[in-house]
Amino acid sequence: MNHKIAQFSYRYGALIFIGLVLLFFSIYNQHFFTYNNISDILRSISIVTFVAIGITISLTVDGFDLSAGSTVSLTTVVVAAMMVWHQMPLVLVLIVPLIIGALVGLLNSFLIVKIRIPDLLATLAVMYIVSGIHRTYTKGYSIYNNMQFQDGTKAPGVMLDSFLWIGQGKLLGVPFPVILMLVAVIGMHLFFKYTRGGRQMIMTGSNEEAARLSGLRVNRVRTLAYVASGIFAAVGGILFAARVGSGQIDAGSSMQMDALAAVFVGYSVFGAGRPNVIGTFFGAVLMGVLVNGMTMLHVQYYTTDIIKGAVLVLALAVTFVHRKRQKV
């Protein structure tokens, strides 16, 4: 009986906790559980979710990507500069950041796969490199419409309305970033569950040596995982610029931690015990609900990190205690 209760709590505990948090905030604030507020929560987590999906992919192949946040920062300012400084067309504004994200992923994979630097150290180094590049490129300034340069001249361009719609517009009453997020979550879930490439990534992460002996090109699989992580981070950068309407330096610094929290909370969703896209999505939802609810309750913003950290500790404790019991 106790074993069944433990199994049930392990599989569904995270979802029950999310339900209880929703119930708590709904009782204390009548405006919490409304369509507008729920859509605002989903819109707010859409960017973090894209970053978190990329990190989930890197963790699936037993890697780790600390450079995702700095990739968001770089692509955000590049997107803004292309429109405000150089007045480039929308097609290039969308394609170039994705290429940048892929290049960051290739740099990560080169250091990890070819030079054999551990994932954590390699991506930490790339994080500093990319962060330095985006600050050097902007000279430490955020980029906004008709901004004034140090020589007194003004930038010739503005953020395109068609671009801003990507982050601020709605399709059939649903915020467009939310639609993109749901498509990405469902698409990547199906990729890992039903495609050969997804299964190869899972096999590589579960046992790289066994995967290699079975004929998998594990180096190629890991390279593709890091490229995908970089591209998803770039999408996050595009959405961030479209949402705020400017290129904010260090936009992705806090996003990295929120994305990691969402990924690791996701370990406990449905008792997965490993990185998974559905769990990552629910982890992001939980973090978004907590931030939104505590804001409505007028909790000081600096207290929010304590709550998020406590939730992360709880989720990880449940996951690893259960793992330990399974091994006994």
Tab-separated table of C-alpha atoms in Angstrom:
chain	number	residue	atom	x	y	z
A	1	MET	CA	0.000	0.000	0.000
A	2	ASN	CA	2.752	2.446	0.958
A	3	HIS	CA	4.607	1.506	-2.214
A	4	LYS	CA	1.544	2.321	-4.342
A	5	ILE	CA	1.117	5.683	-2.610
A	6	ALA	CA	4.781	6.480	-3.167
A	7	GLN	CA	4.511	5.550	-6.848
A	8	PHE	CA	1.378	7.661	-7.286
A	9	SER	CA	2.916	10.687	-5.561
A	10	TYR	CA	6.058	10.320	-7.643
A	11	ARG	CA	4.179	10.169	-10.945
A	12	TYR	CA	1.518	12.775	-10.276
A	13	GLY	CA	2.849	14.778	-7.341
A	14	ALA	CA	4.153	17.633	-9.506
A	15	LEU	CA	0.828	17.995	-11.338
A	16	ILE	CA	-1.112	17.861	-8.068
A	17	PHE	CA	1.178	20.535	-6.655
A	18	ILE	CA	0.573	22.767	-9.696
A	19	GLY	CA	-3.191	22.249	-9.217
A	20	LEU	CA	-2.954	23.187	-5.541
A	21	VAL	CA	-0.948	26.313	-6.342
A	22	LEU	CA	-3.572	27.321	-8.924
A	23	LEU	CA	-6.340	26.707	-6.385
A	24	PHE	CA	-4.545	28.702	-3.689
A	25	PHE	CA	-4.012	31.777	-5.853
A	26	SER	CA	-7.547	31.516	-7.263
A	27	ILE	CA	-9.028	31.606	-3.777
A	28	TYR	CA	-6.934	34.566	-2.655
A	29	ASN	CA	-7.438	36.605	-5.833
A	30	GLN	CA	-10.584	36.434	-7.938
A	31	HIS	CA	-8.757	37.823	-10.960
A	32	PHE	CA	-6.123	35.072	-11.001
A	33	PHE	CA	-8.022	32.272	-12.733
A	34	THR	CA	-9.316	34.318	-15.653
A	35	TYR	CA	-8.648	33.872	-19.362
A	36	ASN	CA	-6.679	37.116	-19.609
A	37	ASN	CA	-4.436	36.292	-16.674
A	38	ILE	CA	-3.848	32.676	-17.716
A	39	SER	CA	-2.968	33.825	-21.241
A	40	ASP	CA	-0.597	36.398	-19.722
A	41	ILE	CA	1.096	33.636	-17.717
A	42	LEU	CA	1.496	31.463	-20.810
A	43	ARG	CA	2.801	34.413	-22.816
A	44	SER	CA	5.312	35.220	-20.071
A	45	ILE	CA	6.689	31.657	-19.994
A	46	SER	CA	6.782	31.173	-23.771
A	47	ILE	CA	10.290	32.598	-24.128
A	48	VAL	CA	11.701	30.677	-21.169
A	49	THR	CA	10.071	27.507	-22.474
A	50	PHE	CA	11.899	27.764	-25.799
A	51	VAL	CA	15.211	28.186	-23.974
A	52	ALA	CA	14.328	25.313	-21.633
A	53	ILE	CA	13.463	22.994	-24.536
A	54	GLY	CA	16.931	23.591	-25.955
A	55	ILE	CA	18.546	22.805	-22.614
A	56	THR	CA	16.345	19.690	-22.343
A	57	ILE	CA	17.694	18.478	-25.688
A	58	SER	CA	21.299	18.936	-24.497
A	59	LEU	CA	20.534	17.079	-21.262
A	60	THR	CA	18.890	14.261	-23.209
A	61	VAL	CA	22.271	13.374	-24.744
A	62	ASP	CA	23.831	13.567	-21.266
A	63	GLY	CA	25.180	17.057	-21.888
A	64	PHE	CA	24.555	20.482	-20.434
A	65	ASP	CA	24.209	23.926	-22.019
A	66	LEU	CA	25.066	26.957	-19.914
A	67	SER	CA	25.391	29.237	-22.947
A	68	ALA	CA	21.679	29.399	-23.801
A	69	GLY	CA	21.039	32.578	-21.814
A	70	SER	CA	23.890	34.482	-23.443
A	71	THR	CA	22.684	33.261	-26.855
A	72	VAL	CA	19.301	34.826	-26.080
A	73	SER	CA	21.047	38.116	-25.232
A	74	LEU	CA	23.143	38.081	-28.409
A	75	THR	CA	20.272	37.262	-30.770
A	76	THR	CA	18.009	39.828	-29.091
A	77	VAL	CA	20.407	42.715	-29.747
A	78	VAL	CA	21.293	41.435	-33.234
A	79	VAL	CA	17.605	41.359	-34.166
A	80	ALA	CA	17.120	44.927	-32.916
A	81	ALA	CA	20.295	46.187	-34.598
A	82	MET	CA	19.310	44.703	-37.948
A	83	MET	CA	16.100	46.739	-37.911
A	84	VAL	CA	17.093	49.895	-36.009
A	85	TRP	CA	20.677	50.305	-37.259
A	86	HIS	CA	20.608	48.650	-40.673
A	87	GLN	CA	16.920	48.652	-41.732
A	88	MET	CA	17.025	45.065	-42.981
A	89	PRO	CA	13.948	43.149	-44.211
A	90	LEU	CA	11.956	40.849	-41.938
A	91	VAL	CA	13.158	37.650	-43.632
A	92	LEU	CA	16.793	38.375	-42.772
A	93	VAL	CA	15.817	39.562	-39.290
A	94	LEU	CA	14.357	36.113	-38.620
A	95	ILE	CA	16.958	33.965	-40.409
A	96	VAL	CA	20.235	35.528	-39.229
A	97	PRO	CA	19.588	34.994	-35.468
A	98	LEU	CA	18.776	31.333	-36.106
A	99	ILE	CA	22.087	30.957	-37.935
A	100	ILE	CA	23.855	32.636	-35.003
A	101	GLY	CA	22.196	30.212	-32.585
A	102	ALA	CA	23.282	27.267	-34.719
A	103	LEU	CA	26.866	28.594	-34.815
A	104	VAL	CA	26.946	28.882	-31.028
A	105	GLY	CA	25.739	25.273	-30.871
A	106	LEU	CA	28.469	24.211	-33.302
A	107	LEU	CA	31.093	25.961	-31.169
A	108	ASN	CA	29.819	24.148	-28.090
A	109	SER	CA	29.851	20.792	-29.858
A	110	PHE	CA	33.349	21.382	-31.270
A	111	LEU	CA	34.729	22.018	-27.778
A	112	ILE	CA	32.835	19.088	-26.267
A	113	VAL	CA	32.897	16.452	-29.009
A	114	LYS	CA	36.227	17.164	-30.691
A	115	ILE	CA	38.418	18.709	-27.995
A	116	ARG	CA	36.744	16.671	-25.226
A	117	ILE	CA	36.222	19.524	-22.772
A	118	PRO	CA	33.488	18.573	-20.262
A	119	ASP	CA	30.077	19.964	-21.206
A	120	LEU	CA	29.716	22.200	-18.168
A	121	LEU	CA	33.129	23.821	-18.593
A	122	ALA	CA	32.889	24.196	-22.375
A	123	THR	CA	29.467	25.844	-22.333
A	124	LEU	CA	30.510	28.035	-19.396
A	125	ALA	CA	33.418	29.332	-21.496
A	126	VAL	CA	31.154	29.876	-24.494
A	127	MET	CA	28.689	31.683	-22.238
A	128	TYR	CA	31.380	34.238	-21.358
A	129	ILE	CA	32.536	34.536	-24.969
A	130	VAL	CA	29.032	35.115	-26.359
A	131	SER	CA	28.167	37.470	-23.512
A	132	GLY	CA	31.283	39.500	-24.247
A	133	ILE	CA	30.517	39.566	-27.975
A	134	HIS	CA	27.025	40.970	-27.505
A	135	ARG	CA	28.234	43.653	-25.080
A	136	THR	CA	31.102	44.605	-27.401
A	137	TYR	CA	28.766	44.702	-30.394
A	138	THR	CA	26.369	47.117	-28.661
A	139	LYS	CA	29.099	48.918	-26.667
A	140	GLY	CA	27.021	48.231	-23.573
A	141	TYR	CA	23.891	50.026	-24.816
A	142	SER	CA	20.399	48.704	-25.369
A	143	ILE	CA	19.009	49.207	-28.891
A	144	TYR	CA	15.707	51.008	-29.396
A	145	ASN	CA	13.817	52.975	-32.056
A	146	ASN	CA	15.697	56.015	-33.395
A	147	MET	CA	18.283	55.729	-30.623
A	148	GLN	CA	20.910	58.433	-30.424
A	149	PHE	CA	24.547	57.513	-30.950
A	150	GLN	CA	27.517	58.977	-29.072
A	151	ASP	CA	28.343	61.281	-31.997
A	152	GLY	CA	24.922	62.906	-31.786
A	153	THR	CA	23.377	61.180	-34.824
A	154	LYS	CA	20.283	59.011	-34.611
A	155	ALA	CA	19.690	55.467	-35.790
A	156	PRO	CA	17.731	55.504	-39.050
A	157	GLY	CA	15.340	52.627	-38.387
A	158	VAL	CA	12.629	51.345	-36.064
A	159	MET	CA	11.383	47.917	-35.016
A	160	LEU	CA	9.058	46.641	-37.748
A	161	ASP	CA	5.374	46.342	-36.843
A	162	SER	CA	5.236	42.959	-38.565
A	163	PHE	CA	8.085	41.789	-36.337
A	164	LEU	CA	6.552	43.167	-33.129
A	165	TRP	CA	3.345	41.232	-33.905
A	166	ILE	CA	5.285	37.998	-33.426
A	167	GLY	CA	5.746	38.806	-29.743
A	168	GLN	CA	2.681	40.948	-29.073
A	169	GLY	CA	-0.007	39.823	-31.528
A	170	LYS	CA	-2.841	37.339	-31.187
A	171	LEU	CA	-4.188	34.658	-33.507
A	172	LEU	CA	-7.849	33.734	-32.942
A	173	GLY	CA	-7.645	35.414	-29.547
A	174	VAL	CA	-4.585	33.425	-28.431
A	175	PRO	CA	-1.221	35.195	-28.015
A	176	PHE	CA	0.974	34.163	-30.943
A	177	PRO	CA	4.010	33.305	-28.734
A	178	VAL	CA	1.775	30.863	-26.836
A	179	ILE	CA	0.813	29.147	-30.093
A	180	LEU	CA	4.473	28.881	-31.095
A	181	MET	CA	5.340	27.489	-27.659
A	182	LEU	CA	2.624	24.815	-27.761
A	183	VAL	CA	3.626	23.793	-31.298
A	184	ALA	CA	7.263	23.489	-30.168
A	185	VAL	CA	6.384	21.458	-27.054
A	186	ILE	CA	4.111	19.059	-28.924
A	187	GLY	CA	6.493	18.815	-31.875
A	188	MET	CA	9.540	18.002	-29.749
A	189	HIS	CA	7.569	15.532	-27.626
A	190	LEU	CA	6.546	13.673	-30.777
A	191	PHE	CA	10.128	13.913	-32.079
A	192	PHE	CA	11.541	12.163	-29.015
A	193	LYS	CA	8.762	9.596	-28.821
A	194	TYR	CA	8.275	8.560	-32.423
A	195	THR	CA	11.264	9.504	-34.583
A	196	ARG	CA	14.550	7.728	-35.125
A	197	GLY	CA	16.548	10.875	-34.341
A	198	GLY	CA	14.769	11.372	-31.026
A	199	ARG	CA	15.348	7.776	-29.967
A	200	GLN	CA	18.998	8.058	-30.942
A	201	MET	CA	19.408	11.084	-28.666
A	202	ILE	CA	17.775	9.226	-25.775
A	203	MET	CA	19.964	6.170	-26.384
A	204	THR	CA	23.094	8.342	-26.507
A	205	GLY	CA	22.214	9.996	-23.214
A	206	SER	CA	21.281	6.733	-21.501
A	207	ASN	CA	24.507	4.910	-22.356
A	208	GLU	CA	26.876	6.517	-24.847
A	209	GLU	CA	29.209	3.528	-25.066
A	210	ALA	CA	26.363	1.088	-25.690
A	211	ALA	CA	24.939	3.444	-28.310
A	212	ARG	CA	28.331	3.622	-30.033
A	213	LEU	CA	28.716	-0.169	-30.024
A	214	SER	CA	25.242	-0.523	-31.539
A	215	GLY	CA	26.361	1.576	-34.502
A	216	LEU	CA	25.088	5.028	-33.614
A	217	ARG	CA	27.228	8.010	-34.623
A	218	VAL	CA	27.099	9.467	-31.147
A	219	ASN	CA	29.356	12.431	-31.927
A	220	ARG	CA	26.999	13.501	-34.690
A	221	VAL	CA	23.981	13.036	-32.416
A	222	ARG	CA	25.543	15.165	-29.668
A	223	THR	CA	26.529	17.836	-32.195
A	224	LEU	CA	22.967	18.059	-33.501
A	225	ALA	CA	21.681	18.307	-29.928
A	226	TYR	CA	23.842	21.351	-29.180
A	227	VAL	CA	22.944	22.972	-32.505
A	228	ALA	CA	19.265	22.472	-31.673
A	229	SER	CA	19.822	23.985	-28.227
A	230	GLY	CA	21.402	27.057	-29.806
A	231	ILE	CA	18.555	27.435	-32.312
A	232	PHE	CA	15.887	27.215	-29.611
A	233	ALA	CA	17.750	29.840	-27.576
A	234	ALA	CA	17.841	32.036	-30.692
A	235	VAL	CA	14.071	31.683	-31.063
A	236	GLY	CA	13.804	32.828	-27.455
A	237	GLY	CA	15.912	35.874	-28.320
A	238	ILE	CA	13.698	36.711	-31.301
A	239	LEU	CA	10.532	36.437	-29.200
A	240	PHE	CA	12.025	38.566	-26.433
A	241	ALA	CA	12.934	41.381	-28.825
A	242	ALA	CA	9.488	41.183	-30.428
A	243	ARG	CA	7.783	41.307	-27.061
A	244	VAL	CA	9.631	44.276	-25.518
A	245	GLY	CA	10.205	46.129	-28.785
A	246	SER	CA	13.908	46.739	-28.223
A	247	GLY	CA	17.245	44.980	-27.914
A	248	GLN	CA	18.009	44.721	-24.196
A	249	ILE	CA	21.549	43.769	-23.214
A	250	ASP	CA	21.817	40.813	-20.850
A	251	ALA	CA	18.198	39.920	-21.649
A	252	GLY	CA	18.910	36.227	-21.223
A	253	SER	CA	20.934	36.282	-17.998
A	254	SER	CA	18.003	35.591	-15.670
A	255	MET	CA	16.299	33.458	-18.319
A	256	GLN	CA	19.061	30.848	-18.076
A	257	MET	CA	18.287	30.128	-14.425
A	258	ASP	CA	14.514	30.077	-14.966
A	259	ALA	CA	14.938	27.677	-17.877
A	260	LEU	CA	17.163	25.354	-15.833
A	261	ALA	CA	14.633	25.401	-12.995
A	262	ALA	CA	11.840	24.464	-15.419
A	263	VAL	CA	13.910	21.598	-16.857
A	264	PHE	CA	14.799	20.086	-13.490
A	265	VAL	CA	11.298	20.485	-12.045
A	266	GLY	CA	10.208	18.590	-15.153
A	267	TYR	CA	12.198	15.561	-13.998
A	268	SER	CA	9.453	14.820	-11.455
A	269	VAL	CA	6.486	15.239	-13.828
A	270	PHE	CA	4.806	11.854	-14.542
A	271	GLY	CA	7.717	10.256	-12.684
A	272	ALA	CA	9.980	10.641	-15.695
A	273	GLY	CA	13.171	10.941	-13.666
A	274	ARG	CA	14.975	12.308	-16.725
A	275	PRO	CA	14.852	15.322	-19.063
A	276	ASN	CA	11.608	15.410	-21.046
A	277	VAL	CA	9.841	18.150	-22.981
A	278	ILE	CA	6.379	17.733	-21.422
A	279	GLY	CA	7.894	17.895	-17.945
A	280	THR	CA	9.889	20.965	-18.931
A	281	PHE	CA	6.695	22.676	-20.097
A	282	PHE	CA	4.895	21.948	-16.817
A	283	GLY	CA	7.978	23.117	-14.923
A	284	ALA	CA	7.850	26.412	-16.807
A	285	VAL	CA	4.111	26.680	-16.101
A	286	LEU	CA	4.724	26.160	-12.387
A	287	MET	CA	7.399	28.861	-12.286
A	288	GLY	CA	5.176	31.247	-14.241
A	289	VAL	CA	2.190	30.613	-11.984
A	290	LEU	CA	4.275	31.192	-8.852
A	291	VAL	CA	5.679	34.495	-10.132
A	292	ASN	CA	2.297	35.730	-11.334
A	293	GLY	CA	0.443	34.670	-8.198
A	294	MET	CA	2.973	36.149	-5.799
A	295	THR	CA	2.948	39.396	-7.776
A	296	MET	CA	-0.829	39.559	-7.380
A	297	LEU	CA	-0.408	38.959	-3.647
A	298	HIS	CA	2.084	41.864	-3.556
A	299	VAL	CA	4.940	39.654	-2.386
A	300	GLN	CA	8.260	41.486	-2.695
A	301	TYR	CA	9.960	40.563	-5.972
A	302	TYR	CA	13.191	39.553	-4.235
A	303	THR	CA	11.304	36.887	-2.268
A	304	THR	CA	10.237	35.129	-5.464
A	305	ASP	CA	13.625	33.478	-6.004
A	306	ILE	CA	13.430	31.901	-2.544
A	307	ILE	CA	10.093	30.286	-3.403
A	308	LYS	CA	11.304	29.103	-6.816
A	309	GLY	CA	14.447	27.654	-5.247
A	310	ALA	CA	12.419	25.830	-2.597
A	311	VAL	CA	10.121	24.330	-5.247
A	312	LEU	CA	13.142	23.194	-7.267
A	313	VAL	CA	14.704	21.560	-4.202
A	314	LEU	CA	11.417	19.775	-3.461
A	315	ALA	CA	11.089	18.468	-7.026
A	316	LEU	CA	14.688	17.255	-7.140
A	317	ALA	CA	14.399	15.665	-3.690
A	318	VAL	CA	11.345	13.661	-4.762
A	319	THR	CA	13.079	12.544	-7.959
A	320	PHE	CA	16.375	11.452	-6.447
A	321	VAL	CA	14.904	9.892	-3.295
A	322	HIS	CA	12.717	7.745	-5.536
A	323	ARG	CA	15.727	6.803	-7.673
A	324	LYS	CA	17.615	5.766	-4.556
A	325	ARG	CA	14.743	3.577	-3.371
A	326	GLN	CA	14.545	1.877	-6.766
A	327	LYS	CA	18.220	0.946	-6.580
A	328	VAL	CA	17.894	-0.530	-3.084
